Amino acid sequence: MVDVYSTQETGMLALQCPEHPHYHVQSEGMLLEVLTDDGHPCQPGEVGRVVVTPLHNFATPLIRYELGDYAEVGAPCACGRGLPVLTRILGRSRNMVRLPDGSRHWPKTGYGAWMGIAPIKQFQLVQKTLHHVEARLVMPRRLLPDEEGKLTTILQQTLGYPFSITYSYPAEIARSAGGKFEDFISEVAAGAATP
C-alpha cells in the first residue's frame, strides 16, 4: 500500500515512493511549487505553501493555484527517480495552532501517549479561542478525573501552550464535506491576538 496526495481540483499531485516514506511529485503532469511566506521556493527541510499549475487542463487552466496546503520539501530520493520530493504533507492552513503572541505552528497532539490513559476510539481537537481548546472524544465512557488531568497535561505540552481544555463526548465525529477527517481544527481568525 502507498499513500497518494491529490486534490479534487488538480488530481494526483504526488505518490509515496515504493522504497521510502516520502512522496514523488508527479512533475510530468504539473508544476508543483512549495513557497515560503514571501514567495521564494523552499529548500529541502523547509515547510511552505503548496502552489500548483496543472499542465494538461486546457479547458479551465489553473495557473499557480494556491491550495491552502503546506508541505515540506525533501532532498533528491536515493531510489533513482528524478522527480521532486515532498518529505511530508502537513495539511491546510486552517489546521494550525494559533497562540496568543500571534505565532502559529503545526499541532502535535501526542496521540501515542493517550493510548495508556483511556479507551479513546477517535478524537478531534478544536481550537475555539486563543486560550481554549475543545477535545472531542469518541469512547465508551467519559474520562475519569485522573485521566482527564493526565490528558490535559499531555495536550498542553504537545500543543505548546497551557490551553484551557474542555472535553465533549459525541457518539461520532463527522467527516468534512470532502470526506476527510481532521484531527485538529482552528476556529480562531487569522489575525487574532491577545488584546
Coordinates of C-alpha atoms in Angstrom, one line a residue:
M1 CA 0.0 0.0 0.0
V2 CA 1.2 3.5 -0.8
D3 CA -0.2 6.9 0.1
V4 CA -1.3 9.4 -2.6
Y5 CA -1.5 13.2 -2.3
S6 CA -4.3 14.5 -4.6
T7 CA -6.9 17.2 -4.8
Q8 CA -10.3 17.4 -6.5
E9 CA -9.2 20.5 -8.5
T10 CA -6.0 19.1 -9.9
G11 CA -5.9 15.4 -9.5
M12 CA -2.9 13.4 -8.3
L13 CA 0.0 15.6 -7.1
A14 CA 2.4 13.1 -5.5
L15 CA 2.8 9.4 -4.8
Q16 CA 4.6 7.7 -2.0
C17 CA 7.9 6.3 -3.1
P18 CA 7.8 2.4 -3.1
E19 CA 11.1 2.3 -1.3
H20 CA 10.8 5.3 1.1
P21 CA 8.1 7.0 3.2
H22 CA 8.3 10.4 1.3
Y23 CA 6.4 11.4 -1.9
H24 CA 7.4 11.9 -5.5
V25 CA 5.8 14.9 -7.2
Q26 CA 4.1 14.0 -10.5
S27 CA 6.0 16.6 -12.5
E28 CA 5.1 15.1 -15.8
G29 CA 1.6 16.5 -15.4
M30 CA 2.0 19.6 -13.3
L31 CA 4.3 22.2 -11.8
L32 CA 4.2 21.9 -8.0
E33 CA 5.9 24.7 -6.1
V34 CA 6.4 24.9 -2.3
L35 CA 6.9 28.5 -1.4
T36 CA 7.9 30.5 1.7
D37 CA 5.5 33.2 3.0
D38 CA 7.4 35.8 1.0
G39 CA 7.1 33.7 -2.3
H40 CA 10.5 32.1 -2.5
P41 CA 11.0 28.4 -3.3
C42 CA 11.6 26.3 -0.2
Q43 CA 14.8 24.4 0.2
P44 CA 15.0 20.7 1.4
G45 CA 13.8 20.6 5.0
E46 CA 11.7 23.8 4.8
V47 CA 7.9 23.9 5.0
G48 CA 5.9 26.2 2.7
R49 CA 2.7 26.8 0.8
V50 CA 1.8 24.4 -2.0
V51 CA 1.1 26.1 -5.3
V52 CA 0.2 24.1 -8.4
T53 CA -0.1 24.6 -12.2
P54 CA -1.6 21.6 -13.9
L55 CA -0.1 21.2 -17.4
H56 CA -3.0 19.3 -19.2
N57 CA -6.1 21.2 -18.2
F58 CA -6.8 23.2 -21.4
A59 CA -10.5 23.9 -20.8
T60 CA -10.1 25.6 -17.4
P61 CA -6.4 26.3 -16.8
L62 CA -5.2 26.9 -13.2
I63 CA -2.0 28.9 -13.0
R64 CA -0.1 29.0 -9.8
Y65 CA -3.2 27.8 -7.9
E66 CA -2.7 28.0 -4.1
L67 CA -4.3 25.0 -2.4
G68 CA -4.0 26.2 1.1
D69 CA -1.9 23.1 1.9
Y70 CA 1.5 23.1 3.5
A71 CA 4.3 20.6 2.7
E72 CA 8.0 20.0 3.5
V73 CA 10.4 19.8 0.6
G74 CA 12.8 16.8 0.6
A75 CA 16.2 16.1 -0.8
P76 CA 16.6 14.0 -4.0
C77 CA 15.5 10.4 -3.5
A78 CA 18.0 7.6 -3.3
C79 CA 15.7 5.4 -5.3
G80 CA 16.9 7.0 -8.5
R81 CA 13.7 8.6 -9.7
G82 CA 14.4 12.1 -10.7
L83 CA 11.1 13.5 -9.5
P84 CA 11.0 16.3 -6.9
V85 CA 10.4 15.0 -3.3
L86 CA 8.0 16.1 -0.6
T87 CA 9.0 14.7 2.8
R88 CA 5.7 15.5 4.5
I89 CA 2.3 16.8 3.6
L90 CA 1.2 18.8 6.6
G91 CA -2.4 19.8 5.8
R92 CA -4.3 23.0 5.4
S93 CA -3.6 26.4 6.9
R94 CA -6.8 26.2 8.9
N95 CA -5.3 23.3 10.9
M96 CA -2.5 25.3 12.5
V97 CA -2.5 26.1 16.3
R98 CA -2.6 29.9 16.9
L99 CA -1.0 31.2 20.0
P100 CA -1.8 34.5 21.9
D101 CA 1.5 36.0 20.8
G102 CA 0.4 35.8 17.2
S103 CA 2.6 32.8 16.2
R104 CA 1.3 29.6 14.8
H105 CA 2.6 26.1 14.3
W106 CA 1.5 22.6 13.2
P107 CA -0.3 20.9 16.1
K108 CA 1.2 17.8 17.6
T109 CA -1.5 16.0 19.5
G110 CA 0.7 13.5 21.3
Y111 CA -1.9 10.8 20.5
G112 CA 0.5 7.9 21.0
A113 CA 0.8 8.9 24.7
W114 CA -3.0 8.8 25.1
M115 CA -3.3 5.1 24.5
G116 CA -2.3 4.1 28.0
I117 CA -4.7 6.7 29.6
A118 CA -8.2 5.8 28.4
P119 CA -10.1 3.8 25.7
I120 CA -10.3 6.6 23.1
K121 CA -11.6 5.4 19.8
Q122 CA -11.5 8.7 17.9
F123 CA -10.6 12.3 18.7
Q124 CA -10.8 15.8 17.3
L125 CA -9.3 18.9 18.8
V126 CA -11.0 22.2 18.1
Q127 CA -9.3 25.5 19.0
K128 CA -12.1 27.7 20.0
T129 CA -10.1 30.8 21.1
L130 CA -6.5 31.7 21.7
H131 CA -6.7 30.2 25.1
H132 CA -9.3 27.4 24.8
V133 CA -9.3 24.0 23.0
E134 CA -12.2 21.6 23.0
A135 CA -11.3 17.9 22.9
R136 CA -14.0 15.8 21.3
L137 CA -13.6 12.2 22.3
V138 CA -15.4 9.1 21.0
M139 CA -15.2 6.5 23.7
P140 CA -17.4 4.1 25.6
R141 CA -17.4 6.3 28.7
R142 CA -16.4 9.7 30.0
L143 CA -12.9 10.3 31.2
L144 CA -12.3 9.8 34.9
P145 CA -10.9 12.8 36.8
D146 CA -7.3 11.5 36.9
E147 CA -7.5 10.5 33.2
E148 CA -8.7 14.0 32.3
G149 CA -5.8 15.5 34.3
K150 CA -3.2 13.4 32.5
L151 CA -4.7 14.0 29.1
T152 CA -4.9 17.8 29.8
T153 CA -1.2 17.8 30.7
I154 CA -0.2 15.9 27.5
L155 CA -2.3 18.3 25.3
Q156 CA -0.8 21.4 26.9
Q157 CA 2.7 20.1 26.4
T158 CA 2.3 18.9 22.9
L159 CA 0.3 21.9 21.7
G160 CA 2.9 24.2 23.2
Y161 CA 0.7 26.3 25.4
P162 CA -1.3 25.9 28.7
F163 CA -4.7 26.0 26.9
S164 CA -7.9 25.6 28.9
I165 CA -9.1 22.2 27.7
T166 CA -12.8 21.1 27.8
Y167 CA -14.0 17.7 26.9
S168 CA -17.1 16.6 24.9
Y169 CA -18.2 13.1 24.1
P170 CA -20.0 12.9 20.7
A171 CA -21.2 9.5 19.5
E172 CA -19.2 10.0 16.4
I173 CA -17.1 12.7 14.7
A174 CA -18.3 13.6 11.3
R175 CA -16.0 13.9 8.2
S176 CA -15.9 17.1 6.2
A177 CA -17.9 17.6 3.0
G178 CA -14.9 16.3 1.1
G179 CA -14.9 13.1 3.1
K180 CA -11.8 13.9 5.1
F181 CA -11.3 13.6 8.8
E182 CA -9.5 16.4 10.5
D183 CA -8.0 15.7 13.9
F184 CA -7.2 19.4 14.6
I185 CA -9.3 22.4 13.5
S186 CA -8.7 26.1 14.5
E187 CA -11.7 28.3 14.6
V188 CA -9.5 31.3 15.6
A189 CA -9.4 34.1 13.0
A190 CA -6.1 34.5 11.1
G191 CA -5.2 37.9 12.6
A192 CA -6.3 37.2 16.2
A193 CA -4.0 38.2 19.0
T194 CA -4.4 38.8 22.7
P195 CA -5.9 42.2 23.5

